[in-house]
PDB file of C-alpha atoms in Angstrom:
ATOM      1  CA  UNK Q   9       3.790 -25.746  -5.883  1.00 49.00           C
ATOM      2  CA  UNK Q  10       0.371 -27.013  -6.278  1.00 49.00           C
ATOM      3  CA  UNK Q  11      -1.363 -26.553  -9.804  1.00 50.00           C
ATOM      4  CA  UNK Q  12      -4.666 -25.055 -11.067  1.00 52.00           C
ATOM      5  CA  UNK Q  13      -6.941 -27.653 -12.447  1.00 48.00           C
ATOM      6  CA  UNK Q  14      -6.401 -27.487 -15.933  1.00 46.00           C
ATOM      7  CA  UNK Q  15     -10.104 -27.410 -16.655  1.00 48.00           C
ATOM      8  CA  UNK Q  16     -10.708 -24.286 -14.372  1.00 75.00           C
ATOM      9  CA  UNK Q  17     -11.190 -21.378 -16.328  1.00 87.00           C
ATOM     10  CA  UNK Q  18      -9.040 -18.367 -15.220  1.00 92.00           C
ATOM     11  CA  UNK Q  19     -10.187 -15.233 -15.282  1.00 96.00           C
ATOM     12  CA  UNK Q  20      -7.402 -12.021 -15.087  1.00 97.00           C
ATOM     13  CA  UNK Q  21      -8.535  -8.580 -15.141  1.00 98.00           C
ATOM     14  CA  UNK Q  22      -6.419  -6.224 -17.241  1.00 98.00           C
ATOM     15  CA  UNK Q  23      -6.579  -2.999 -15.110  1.00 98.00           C
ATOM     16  CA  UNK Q  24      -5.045  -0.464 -18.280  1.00 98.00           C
ATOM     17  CA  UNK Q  25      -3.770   2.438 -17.705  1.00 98.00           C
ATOM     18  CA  UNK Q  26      -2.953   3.637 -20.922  1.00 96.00           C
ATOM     19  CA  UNK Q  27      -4.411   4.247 -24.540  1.00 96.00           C
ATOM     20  CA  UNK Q  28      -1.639   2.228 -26.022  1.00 96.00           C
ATOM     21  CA  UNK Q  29      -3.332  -0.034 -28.257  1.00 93.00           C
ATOM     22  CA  UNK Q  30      -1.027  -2.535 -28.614  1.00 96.00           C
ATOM     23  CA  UNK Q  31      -0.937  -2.806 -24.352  1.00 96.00           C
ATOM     24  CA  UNK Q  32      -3.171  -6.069 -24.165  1.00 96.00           C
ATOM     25  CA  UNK Q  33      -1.524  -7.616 -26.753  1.00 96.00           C
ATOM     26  CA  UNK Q  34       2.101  -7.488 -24.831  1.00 97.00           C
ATOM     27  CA  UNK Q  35       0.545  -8.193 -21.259  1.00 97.00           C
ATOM     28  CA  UNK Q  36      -1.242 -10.918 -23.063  1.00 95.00           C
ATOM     29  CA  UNK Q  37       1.988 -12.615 -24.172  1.00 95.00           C
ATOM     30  CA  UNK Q  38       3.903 -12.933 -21.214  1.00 95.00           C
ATOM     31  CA  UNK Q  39       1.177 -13.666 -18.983  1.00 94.00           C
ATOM     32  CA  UNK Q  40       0.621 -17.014 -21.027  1.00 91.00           C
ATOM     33  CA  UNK Q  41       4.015 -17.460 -20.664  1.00 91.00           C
ATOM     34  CA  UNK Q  42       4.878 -17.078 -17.561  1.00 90.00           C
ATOM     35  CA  UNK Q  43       1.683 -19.329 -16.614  1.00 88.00           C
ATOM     36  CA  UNK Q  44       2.945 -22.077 -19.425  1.00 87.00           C
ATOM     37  CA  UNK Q  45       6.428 -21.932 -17.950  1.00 84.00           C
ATOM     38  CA  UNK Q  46       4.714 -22.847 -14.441  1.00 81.00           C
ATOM     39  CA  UNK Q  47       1.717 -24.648 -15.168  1.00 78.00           C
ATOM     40  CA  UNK Q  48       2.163 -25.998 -18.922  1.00 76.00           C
ATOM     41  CA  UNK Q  49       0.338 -24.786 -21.874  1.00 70.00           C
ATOM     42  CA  UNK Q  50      -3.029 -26.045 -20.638  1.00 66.00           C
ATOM     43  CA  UNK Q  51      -3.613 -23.981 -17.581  1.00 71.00           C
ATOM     44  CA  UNK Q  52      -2.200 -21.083 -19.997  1.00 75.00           C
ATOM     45  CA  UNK Q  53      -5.193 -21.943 -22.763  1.00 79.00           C
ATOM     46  CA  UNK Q  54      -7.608 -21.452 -19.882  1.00 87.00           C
ATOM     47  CA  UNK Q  55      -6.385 -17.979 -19.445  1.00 92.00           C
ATOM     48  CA  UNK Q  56      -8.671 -15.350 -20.227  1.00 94.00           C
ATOM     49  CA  UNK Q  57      -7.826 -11.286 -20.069  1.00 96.00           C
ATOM     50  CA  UNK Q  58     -10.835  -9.336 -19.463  1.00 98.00           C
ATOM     51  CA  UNK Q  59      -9.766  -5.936 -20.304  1.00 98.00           C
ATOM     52  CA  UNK Q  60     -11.101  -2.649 -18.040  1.00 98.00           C
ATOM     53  CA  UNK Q  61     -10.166   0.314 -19.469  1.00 98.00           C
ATOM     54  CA  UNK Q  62      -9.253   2.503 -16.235  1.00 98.00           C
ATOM     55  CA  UNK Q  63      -7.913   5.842 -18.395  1.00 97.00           C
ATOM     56  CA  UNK Q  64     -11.707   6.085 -19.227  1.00 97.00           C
ATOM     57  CA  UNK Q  65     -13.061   5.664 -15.808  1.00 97.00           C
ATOM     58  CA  UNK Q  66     -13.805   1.895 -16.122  1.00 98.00           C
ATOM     59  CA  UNK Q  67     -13.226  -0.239 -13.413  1.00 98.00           C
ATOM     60  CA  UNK Q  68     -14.602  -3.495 -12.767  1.00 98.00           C
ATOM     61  CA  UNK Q  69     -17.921  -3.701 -10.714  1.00 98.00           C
ATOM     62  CA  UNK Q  70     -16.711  -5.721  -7.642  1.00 98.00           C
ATOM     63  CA  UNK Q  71     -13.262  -6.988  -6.963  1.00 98.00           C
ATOM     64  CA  UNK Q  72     -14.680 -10.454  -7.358  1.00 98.00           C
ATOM     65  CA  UNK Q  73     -15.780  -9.606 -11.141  1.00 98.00           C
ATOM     66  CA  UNK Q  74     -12.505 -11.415 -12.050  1.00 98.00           C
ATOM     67  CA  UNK Q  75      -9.966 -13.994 -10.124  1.00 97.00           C
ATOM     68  CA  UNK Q  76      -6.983 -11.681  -9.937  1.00 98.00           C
ATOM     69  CA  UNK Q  77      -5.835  -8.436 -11.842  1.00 98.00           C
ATOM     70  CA  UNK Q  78      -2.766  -7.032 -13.532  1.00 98.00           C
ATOM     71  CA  UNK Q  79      -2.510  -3.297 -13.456  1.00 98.00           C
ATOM     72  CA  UNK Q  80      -0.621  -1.885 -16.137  1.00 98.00           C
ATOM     73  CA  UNK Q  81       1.520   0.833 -15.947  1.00 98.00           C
ATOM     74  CA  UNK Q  82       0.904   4.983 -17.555  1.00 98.00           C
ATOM     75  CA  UNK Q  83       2.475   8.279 -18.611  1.00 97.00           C
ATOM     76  CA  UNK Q  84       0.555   9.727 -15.829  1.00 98.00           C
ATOM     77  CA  UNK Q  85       2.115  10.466 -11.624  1.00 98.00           C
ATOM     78  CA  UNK Q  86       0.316   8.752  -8.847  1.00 98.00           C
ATOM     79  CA  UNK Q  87       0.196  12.470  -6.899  1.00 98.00           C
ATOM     80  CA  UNK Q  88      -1.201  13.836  -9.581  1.00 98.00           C
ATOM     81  CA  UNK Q  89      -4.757  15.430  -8.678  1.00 97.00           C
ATOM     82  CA  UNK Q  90      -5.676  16.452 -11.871  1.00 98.00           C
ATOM     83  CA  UNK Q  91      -6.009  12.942 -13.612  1.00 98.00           C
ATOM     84  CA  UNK Q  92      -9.999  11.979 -12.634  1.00 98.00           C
ATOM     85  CA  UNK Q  93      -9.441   8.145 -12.571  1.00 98.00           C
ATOM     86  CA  UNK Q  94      -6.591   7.852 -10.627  1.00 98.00           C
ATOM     87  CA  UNK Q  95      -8.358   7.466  -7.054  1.00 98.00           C
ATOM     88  CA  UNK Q  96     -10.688   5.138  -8.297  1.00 98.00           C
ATOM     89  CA  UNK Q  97      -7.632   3.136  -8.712  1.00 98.00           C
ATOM     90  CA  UNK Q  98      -6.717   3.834  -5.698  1.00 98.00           C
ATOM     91  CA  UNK Q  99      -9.599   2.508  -3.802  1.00 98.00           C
ATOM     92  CA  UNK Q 100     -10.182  -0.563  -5.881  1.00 98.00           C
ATOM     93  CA  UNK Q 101      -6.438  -1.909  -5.278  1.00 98.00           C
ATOM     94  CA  UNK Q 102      -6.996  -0.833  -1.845  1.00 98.00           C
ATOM     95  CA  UNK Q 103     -10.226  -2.902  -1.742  1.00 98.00           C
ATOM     96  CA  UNK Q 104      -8.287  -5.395  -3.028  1.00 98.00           C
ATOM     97  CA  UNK Q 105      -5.794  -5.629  -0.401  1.00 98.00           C
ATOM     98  CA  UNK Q 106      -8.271  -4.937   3.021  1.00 98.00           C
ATOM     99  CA  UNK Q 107     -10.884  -7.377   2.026  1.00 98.00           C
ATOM    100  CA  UNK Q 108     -11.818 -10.428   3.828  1.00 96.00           C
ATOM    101  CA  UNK Q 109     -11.342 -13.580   3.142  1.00 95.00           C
ATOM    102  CA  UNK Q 110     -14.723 -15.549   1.984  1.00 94.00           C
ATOM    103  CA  UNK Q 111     -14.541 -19.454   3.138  1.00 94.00           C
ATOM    104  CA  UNK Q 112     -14.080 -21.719  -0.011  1.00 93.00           C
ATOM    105  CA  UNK Q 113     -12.994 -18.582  -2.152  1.00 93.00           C
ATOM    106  CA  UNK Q 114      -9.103 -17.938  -2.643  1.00 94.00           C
ATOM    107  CA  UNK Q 115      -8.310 -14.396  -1.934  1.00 97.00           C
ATOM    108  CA  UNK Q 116      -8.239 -11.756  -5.236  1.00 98.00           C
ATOM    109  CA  UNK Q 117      -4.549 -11.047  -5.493  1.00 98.00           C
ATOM    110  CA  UNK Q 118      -2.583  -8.163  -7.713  1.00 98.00           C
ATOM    111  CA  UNK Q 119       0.355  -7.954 -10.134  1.00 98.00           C
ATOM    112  CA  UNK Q 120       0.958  -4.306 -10.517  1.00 98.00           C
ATOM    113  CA  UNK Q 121       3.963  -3.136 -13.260  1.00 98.00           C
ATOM    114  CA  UNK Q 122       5.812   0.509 -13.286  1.00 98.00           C
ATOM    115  CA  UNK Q 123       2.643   2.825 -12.221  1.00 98.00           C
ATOM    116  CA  UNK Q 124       0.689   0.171 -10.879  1.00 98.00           C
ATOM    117  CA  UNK Q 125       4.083  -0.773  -8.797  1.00 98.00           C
ATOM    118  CA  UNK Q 126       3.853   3.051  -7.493  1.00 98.00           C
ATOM    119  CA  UNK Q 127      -0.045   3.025  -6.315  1.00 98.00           C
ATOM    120  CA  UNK Q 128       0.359  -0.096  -4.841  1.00 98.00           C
ATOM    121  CA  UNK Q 129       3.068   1.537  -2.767  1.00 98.00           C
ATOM    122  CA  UNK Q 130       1.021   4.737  -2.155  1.00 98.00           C
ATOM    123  CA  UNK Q 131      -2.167   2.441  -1.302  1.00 98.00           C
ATOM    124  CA  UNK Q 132      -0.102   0.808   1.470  1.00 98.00           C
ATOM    125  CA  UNK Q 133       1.135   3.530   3.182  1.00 98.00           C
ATOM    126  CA  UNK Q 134      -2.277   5.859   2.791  1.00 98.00           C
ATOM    127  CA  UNK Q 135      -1.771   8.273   0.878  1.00 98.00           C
ATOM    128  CA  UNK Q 136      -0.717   8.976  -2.450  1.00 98.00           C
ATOM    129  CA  UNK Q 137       2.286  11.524  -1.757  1.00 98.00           C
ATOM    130  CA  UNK Q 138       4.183   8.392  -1.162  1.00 98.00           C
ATOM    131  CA  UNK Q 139       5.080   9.021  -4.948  1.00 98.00           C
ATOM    132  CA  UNK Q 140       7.507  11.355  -5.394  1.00 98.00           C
ATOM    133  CA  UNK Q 141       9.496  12.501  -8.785  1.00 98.00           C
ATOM    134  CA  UNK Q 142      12.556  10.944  -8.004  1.00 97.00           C
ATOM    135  CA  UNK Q 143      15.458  13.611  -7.788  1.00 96.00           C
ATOM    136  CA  UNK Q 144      18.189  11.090  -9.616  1.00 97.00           C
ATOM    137  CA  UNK Q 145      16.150  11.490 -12.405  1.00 97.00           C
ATOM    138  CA  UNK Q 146      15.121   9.544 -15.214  1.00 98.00           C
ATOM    139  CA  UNK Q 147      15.518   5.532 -15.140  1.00 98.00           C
ATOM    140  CA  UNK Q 148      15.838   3.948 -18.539  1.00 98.00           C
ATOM    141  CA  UNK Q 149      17.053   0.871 -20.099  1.00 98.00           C
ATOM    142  CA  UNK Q 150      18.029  -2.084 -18.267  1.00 98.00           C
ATOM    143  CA  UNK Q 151      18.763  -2.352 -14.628  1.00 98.00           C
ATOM    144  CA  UNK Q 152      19.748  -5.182 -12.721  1.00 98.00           C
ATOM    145  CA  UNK Q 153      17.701  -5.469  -9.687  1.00 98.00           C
ATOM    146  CA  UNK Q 154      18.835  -7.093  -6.332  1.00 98.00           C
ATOM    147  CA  UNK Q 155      16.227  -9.433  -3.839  1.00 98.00           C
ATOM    148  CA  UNK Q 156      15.787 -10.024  -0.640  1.00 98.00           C
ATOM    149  CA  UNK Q 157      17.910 -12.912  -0.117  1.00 96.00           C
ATOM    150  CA  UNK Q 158      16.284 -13.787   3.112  1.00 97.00           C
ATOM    151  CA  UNK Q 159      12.738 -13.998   1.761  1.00 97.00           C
ATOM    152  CA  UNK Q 160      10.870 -16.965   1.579  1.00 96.00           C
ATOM    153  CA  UNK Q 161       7.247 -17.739  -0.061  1.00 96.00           C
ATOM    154  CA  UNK Q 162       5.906 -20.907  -1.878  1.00 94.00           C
ATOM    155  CA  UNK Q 163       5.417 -19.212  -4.723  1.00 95.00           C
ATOM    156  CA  UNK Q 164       8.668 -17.185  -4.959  1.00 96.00           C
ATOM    157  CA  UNK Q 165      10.476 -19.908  -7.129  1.00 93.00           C
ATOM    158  CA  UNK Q 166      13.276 -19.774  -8.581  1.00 92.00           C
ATOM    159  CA  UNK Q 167      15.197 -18.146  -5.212  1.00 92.00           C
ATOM    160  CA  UNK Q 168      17.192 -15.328  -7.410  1.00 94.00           C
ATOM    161  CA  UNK Q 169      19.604 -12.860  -6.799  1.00 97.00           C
ATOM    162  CA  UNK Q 170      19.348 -10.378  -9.697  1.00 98.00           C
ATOM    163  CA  UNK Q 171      16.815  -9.979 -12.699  1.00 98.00           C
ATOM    164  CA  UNK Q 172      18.167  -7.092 -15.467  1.00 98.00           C
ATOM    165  CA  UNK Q 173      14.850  -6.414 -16.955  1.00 98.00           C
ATOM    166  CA  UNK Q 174      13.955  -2.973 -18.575  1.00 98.00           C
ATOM    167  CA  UNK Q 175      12.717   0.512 -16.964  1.00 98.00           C
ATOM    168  CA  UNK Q 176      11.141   3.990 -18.162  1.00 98.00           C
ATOM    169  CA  UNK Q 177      10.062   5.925 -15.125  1.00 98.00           C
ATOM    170  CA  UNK Q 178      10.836   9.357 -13.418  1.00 98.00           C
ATOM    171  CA  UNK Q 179       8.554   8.858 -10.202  1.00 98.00           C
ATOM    172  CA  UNK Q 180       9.523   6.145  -7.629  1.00 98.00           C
ATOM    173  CA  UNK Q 181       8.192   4.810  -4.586  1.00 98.00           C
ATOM    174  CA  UNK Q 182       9.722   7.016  -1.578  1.00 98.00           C
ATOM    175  CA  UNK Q 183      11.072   4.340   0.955  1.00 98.00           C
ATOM    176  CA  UNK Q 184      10.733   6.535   3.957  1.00 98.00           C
ATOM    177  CA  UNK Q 185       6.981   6.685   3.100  1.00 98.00           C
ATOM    178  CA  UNK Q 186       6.998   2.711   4.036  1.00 98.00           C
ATOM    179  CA  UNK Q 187       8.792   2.721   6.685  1.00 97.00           C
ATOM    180  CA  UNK Q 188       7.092   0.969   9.641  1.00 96.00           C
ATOM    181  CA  UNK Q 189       4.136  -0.381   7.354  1.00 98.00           C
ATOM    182  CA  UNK Q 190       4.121  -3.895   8.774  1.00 97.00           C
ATOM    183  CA  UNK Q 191       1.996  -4.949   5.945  1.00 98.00           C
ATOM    184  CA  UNK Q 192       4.865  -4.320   3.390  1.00 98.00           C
ATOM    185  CA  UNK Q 193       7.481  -5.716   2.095  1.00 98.00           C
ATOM    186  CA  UNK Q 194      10.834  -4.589  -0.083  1.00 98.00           C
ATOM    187  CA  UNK Q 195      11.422  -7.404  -2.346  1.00 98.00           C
ATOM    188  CA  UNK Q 196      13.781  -6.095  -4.558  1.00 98.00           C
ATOM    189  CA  UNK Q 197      16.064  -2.995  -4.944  1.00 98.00           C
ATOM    190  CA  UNK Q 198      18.654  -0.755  -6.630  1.00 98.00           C
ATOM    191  CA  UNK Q 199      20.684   1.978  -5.243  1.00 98.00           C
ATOM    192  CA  UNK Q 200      19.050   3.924  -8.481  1.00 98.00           C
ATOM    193  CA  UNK Q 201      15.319   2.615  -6.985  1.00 98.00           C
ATOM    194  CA  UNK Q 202      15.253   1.397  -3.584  1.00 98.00           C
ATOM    195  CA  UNK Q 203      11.619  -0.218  -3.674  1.00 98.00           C
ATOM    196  CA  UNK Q 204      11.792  -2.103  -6.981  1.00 98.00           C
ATOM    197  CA  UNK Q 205       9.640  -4.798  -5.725  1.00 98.00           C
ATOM    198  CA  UNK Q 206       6.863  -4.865  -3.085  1.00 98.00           C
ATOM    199  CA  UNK Q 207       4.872  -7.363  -1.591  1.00 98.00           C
ATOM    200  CA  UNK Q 208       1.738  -5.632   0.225  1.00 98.00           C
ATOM    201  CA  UNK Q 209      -0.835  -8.234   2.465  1.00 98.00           C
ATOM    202  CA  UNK Q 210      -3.375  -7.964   4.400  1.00 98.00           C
ATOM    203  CA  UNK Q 211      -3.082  -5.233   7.198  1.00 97.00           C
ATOM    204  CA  UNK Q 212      -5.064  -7.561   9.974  1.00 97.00           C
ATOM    205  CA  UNK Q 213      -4.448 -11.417   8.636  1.00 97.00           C
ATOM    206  CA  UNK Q 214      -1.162 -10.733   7.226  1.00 97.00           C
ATOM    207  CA  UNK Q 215      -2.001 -12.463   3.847  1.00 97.00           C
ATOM    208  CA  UNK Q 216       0.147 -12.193   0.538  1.00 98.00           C
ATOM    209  CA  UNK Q 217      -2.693  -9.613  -1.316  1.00 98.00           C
ATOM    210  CA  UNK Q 218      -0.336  -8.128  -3.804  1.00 98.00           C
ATOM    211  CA  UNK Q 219       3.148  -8.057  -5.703  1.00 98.00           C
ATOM    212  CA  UNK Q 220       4.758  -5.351  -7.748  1.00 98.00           C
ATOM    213  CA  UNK Q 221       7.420  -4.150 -10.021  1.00 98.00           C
ATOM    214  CA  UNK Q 222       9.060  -0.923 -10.766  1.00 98.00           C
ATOM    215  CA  UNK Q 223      10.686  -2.082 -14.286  1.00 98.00           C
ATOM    216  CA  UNK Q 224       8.090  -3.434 -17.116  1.00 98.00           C
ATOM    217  CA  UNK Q 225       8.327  -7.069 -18.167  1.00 97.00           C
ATOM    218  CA  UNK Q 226       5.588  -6.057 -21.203  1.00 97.00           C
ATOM    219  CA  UNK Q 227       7.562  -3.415 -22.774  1.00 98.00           C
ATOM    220  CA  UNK Q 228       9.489  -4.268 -26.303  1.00 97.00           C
ATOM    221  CA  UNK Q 229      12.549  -3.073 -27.026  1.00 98.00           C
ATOM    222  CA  UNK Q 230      11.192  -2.275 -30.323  1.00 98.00           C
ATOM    223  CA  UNK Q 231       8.700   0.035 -28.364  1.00 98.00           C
ATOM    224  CA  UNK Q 232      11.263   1.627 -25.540  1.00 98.00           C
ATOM    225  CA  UNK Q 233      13.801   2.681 -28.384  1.00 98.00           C
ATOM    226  CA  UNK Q 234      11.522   4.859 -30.015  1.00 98.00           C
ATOM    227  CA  UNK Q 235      10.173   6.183 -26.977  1.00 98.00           C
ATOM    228  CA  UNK Q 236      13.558   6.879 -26.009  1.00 98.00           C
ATOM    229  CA  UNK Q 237      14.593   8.791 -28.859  1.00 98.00           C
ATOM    230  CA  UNK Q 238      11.297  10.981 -28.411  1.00 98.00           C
ATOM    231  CA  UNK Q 239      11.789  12.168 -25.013  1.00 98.00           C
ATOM    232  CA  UNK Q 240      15.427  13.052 -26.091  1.00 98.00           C
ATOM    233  CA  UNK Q 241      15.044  16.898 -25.532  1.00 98.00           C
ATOM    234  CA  UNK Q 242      13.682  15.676 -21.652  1.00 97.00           C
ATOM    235  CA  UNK Q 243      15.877  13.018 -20.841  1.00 98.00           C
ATOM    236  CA  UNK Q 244      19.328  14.839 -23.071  1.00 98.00           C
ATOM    237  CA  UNK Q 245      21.266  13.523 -25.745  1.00 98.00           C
ATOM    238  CA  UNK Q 246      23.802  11.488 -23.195  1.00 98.00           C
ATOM    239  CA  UNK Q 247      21.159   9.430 -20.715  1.00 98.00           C
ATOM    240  CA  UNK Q 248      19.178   8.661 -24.483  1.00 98.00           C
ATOM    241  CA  UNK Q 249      21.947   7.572 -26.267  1.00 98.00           C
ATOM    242  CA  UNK Q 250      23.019   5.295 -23.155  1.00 98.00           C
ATOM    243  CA  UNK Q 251      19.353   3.960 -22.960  1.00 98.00           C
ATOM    244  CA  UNK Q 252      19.500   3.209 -26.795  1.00 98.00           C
ATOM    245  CA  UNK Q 253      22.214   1.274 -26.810  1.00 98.00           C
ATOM    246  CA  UNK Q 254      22.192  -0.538 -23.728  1.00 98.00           C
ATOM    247  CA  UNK Q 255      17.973  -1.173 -24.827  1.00 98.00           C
ATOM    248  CA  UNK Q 256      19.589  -2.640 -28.269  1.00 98.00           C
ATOM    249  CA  UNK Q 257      22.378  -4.904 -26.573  1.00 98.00           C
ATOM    250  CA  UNK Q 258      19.680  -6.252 -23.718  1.00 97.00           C
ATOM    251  CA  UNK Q 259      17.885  -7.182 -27.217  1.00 97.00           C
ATOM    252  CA  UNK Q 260      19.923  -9.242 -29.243  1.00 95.00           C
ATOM    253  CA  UNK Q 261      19.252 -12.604 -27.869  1.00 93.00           C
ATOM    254  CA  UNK Q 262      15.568 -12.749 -28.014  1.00 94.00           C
ATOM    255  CA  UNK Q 263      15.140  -9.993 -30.866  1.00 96.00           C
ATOM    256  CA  UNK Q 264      13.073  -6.753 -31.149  1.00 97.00           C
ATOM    257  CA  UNK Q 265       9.504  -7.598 -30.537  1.00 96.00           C
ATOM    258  CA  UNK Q 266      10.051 -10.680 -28.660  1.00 93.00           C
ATOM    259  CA  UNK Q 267       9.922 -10.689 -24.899  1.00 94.00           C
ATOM    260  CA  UNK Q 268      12.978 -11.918 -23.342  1.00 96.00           C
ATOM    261  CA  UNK Q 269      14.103 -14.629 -21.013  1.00 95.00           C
ATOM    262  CA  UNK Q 270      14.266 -12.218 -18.209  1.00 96.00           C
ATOM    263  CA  UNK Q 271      11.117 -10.726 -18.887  1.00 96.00           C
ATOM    264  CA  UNK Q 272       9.066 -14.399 -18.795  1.00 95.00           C
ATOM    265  CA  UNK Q 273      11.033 -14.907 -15.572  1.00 96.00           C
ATOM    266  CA  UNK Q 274      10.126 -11.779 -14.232  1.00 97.00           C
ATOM    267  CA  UNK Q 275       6.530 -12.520 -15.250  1.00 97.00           C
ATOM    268  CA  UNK Q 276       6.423 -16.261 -14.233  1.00 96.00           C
ATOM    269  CA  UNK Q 277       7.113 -15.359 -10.675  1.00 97.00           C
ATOM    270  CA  UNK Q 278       3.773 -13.126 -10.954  1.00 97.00           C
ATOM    271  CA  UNK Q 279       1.672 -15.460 -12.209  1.00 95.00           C
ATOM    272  CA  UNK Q 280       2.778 -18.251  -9.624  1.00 95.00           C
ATOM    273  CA  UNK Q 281       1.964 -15.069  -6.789  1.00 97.00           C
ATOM    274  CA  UNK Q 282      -1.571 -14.619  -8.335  1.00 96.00           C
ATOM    275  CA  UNK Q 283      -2.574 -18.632  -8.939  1.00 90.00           C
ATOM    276  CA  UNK Q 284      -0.611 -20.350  -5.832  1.00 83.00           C
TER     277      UNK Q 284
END
């Protein structure tokens, strides 16, 4: 696939969800390297995050304000009426995936993880009770995801089968809620999560707009495990305990607070969606 010029600045809007401070630091990390594993480390030096923090009702002025966007994931449900900035959201990454092309300009793209993953779902099929709490409960800990092995896409390189990477989510994406949207795609899936990976385009031109995932590819071990062990009286003692260990195990070869091979895979194939 073709390259960025290395002298191009890139600009990537950091859509975040959450008042996790330590958020930009882990998106930050394997954006750069997913971008150095495809590009080399000087398209990722040319990499800048510009941060818009969403949970406060900031949101960028124009979808043009930056080349392309992450959106992060949150503690909070995409039905959820209550939470004020949520159809903001909404409208922005819908913005994002009607708008016209502009001659000489490539199109804005998004990379959407866990809660981003679920609006984007919502946003293509209209309406935000396309989220539902999902009624196998809690998904923690790693889970092996399985593609589309009939896709096909420039930019979706290496061809895999599975990716295990690691999950904390109750809501999902309800599958009958895209059925018969032309303008999306199942990418991946699980028989736990049957949308764990969407590809949403353009509803007229048909043009790659946006890419998704239901498991994080930011997430630490060293912050799941803890997070785990707190939502032990919600999840019980059985499904946390599983989650722990499995969490630990998925761990060992890359260490605590380091993100893992699977996770910079995970995250490379994003970053070649958002600058092919």
């Amino acid at each position: 696939m073709s390259s960025p010029t290395a002298a191009a600045p890139i600009v990537i809007g950091l859509l975040k969800l959450s008042e996790n401070a330590n958020l930009c630091d882990w998106f930050d990390r394997v954006i750069r390297g997913g971008a150095a594993s495809v590009f080399g480390t000087d398209i990722s030096s040319t990499i800048t995050l510009k941060i818009f923090h969403v949970h406060d009702g900031e949101l960028p002025s124009s979808i043009r304000e930056c080349d392309h966007y992450f959106v992060t994931g949150s503690r909070e449900s995409v039905y959820d009426e209550s939470v004020s900035w949520i159809p903001g959201l909404f409208q922005f990454m819908s913005d994002v995936v009607s708008a016209a092309s502009e001659p000489g300009l490539p199109d804005v793209r998004l990379a959407c993880i866990c809660f981003g993953h679920q609006c984007l779902g919502a946003v293509a099929a209209g309406r935000r009770s396309a989220v539902r709490k999902a009624a196998v409960g809690w998904g923690v800990g790693p889970r092996t995801i399985a593609f589309d092995r009939t896709f096909e896409a420039p930019w979706f390189e290496p061809r895999l089968e599975t990716l295990t990477l690691l999950t904390t989510h109750q809501d999902q994406v309800d599958p009958e809620a895209l059925r018969g949207v032309a303008h999306a795609r199942v990418l991946a899936s699980t028989e736990f999560c049957p949308v764990e990976m969407l590809l949403v385009s353009h509803p007229e031109t048909g043009a790659p707009r946006a890419v998704s995932l239901q498991p994080h590819i930011e997430l630490p071990p060293c912050f799941l495990v803890p997070l785990f062990e707190s939502r032990r009286a919600r999840m019980g003692c059985e499904l946390t305990d599983s989650a722990i260990a499995a969490t630990l195990a998925a761990a060992q070869a890359s260490g605590m607070d380091t993100p893992r091979s699977e996770d910079l895979l995970a995250a490379k194939l994003l970053v070649q969606f958002l600058l092919h």
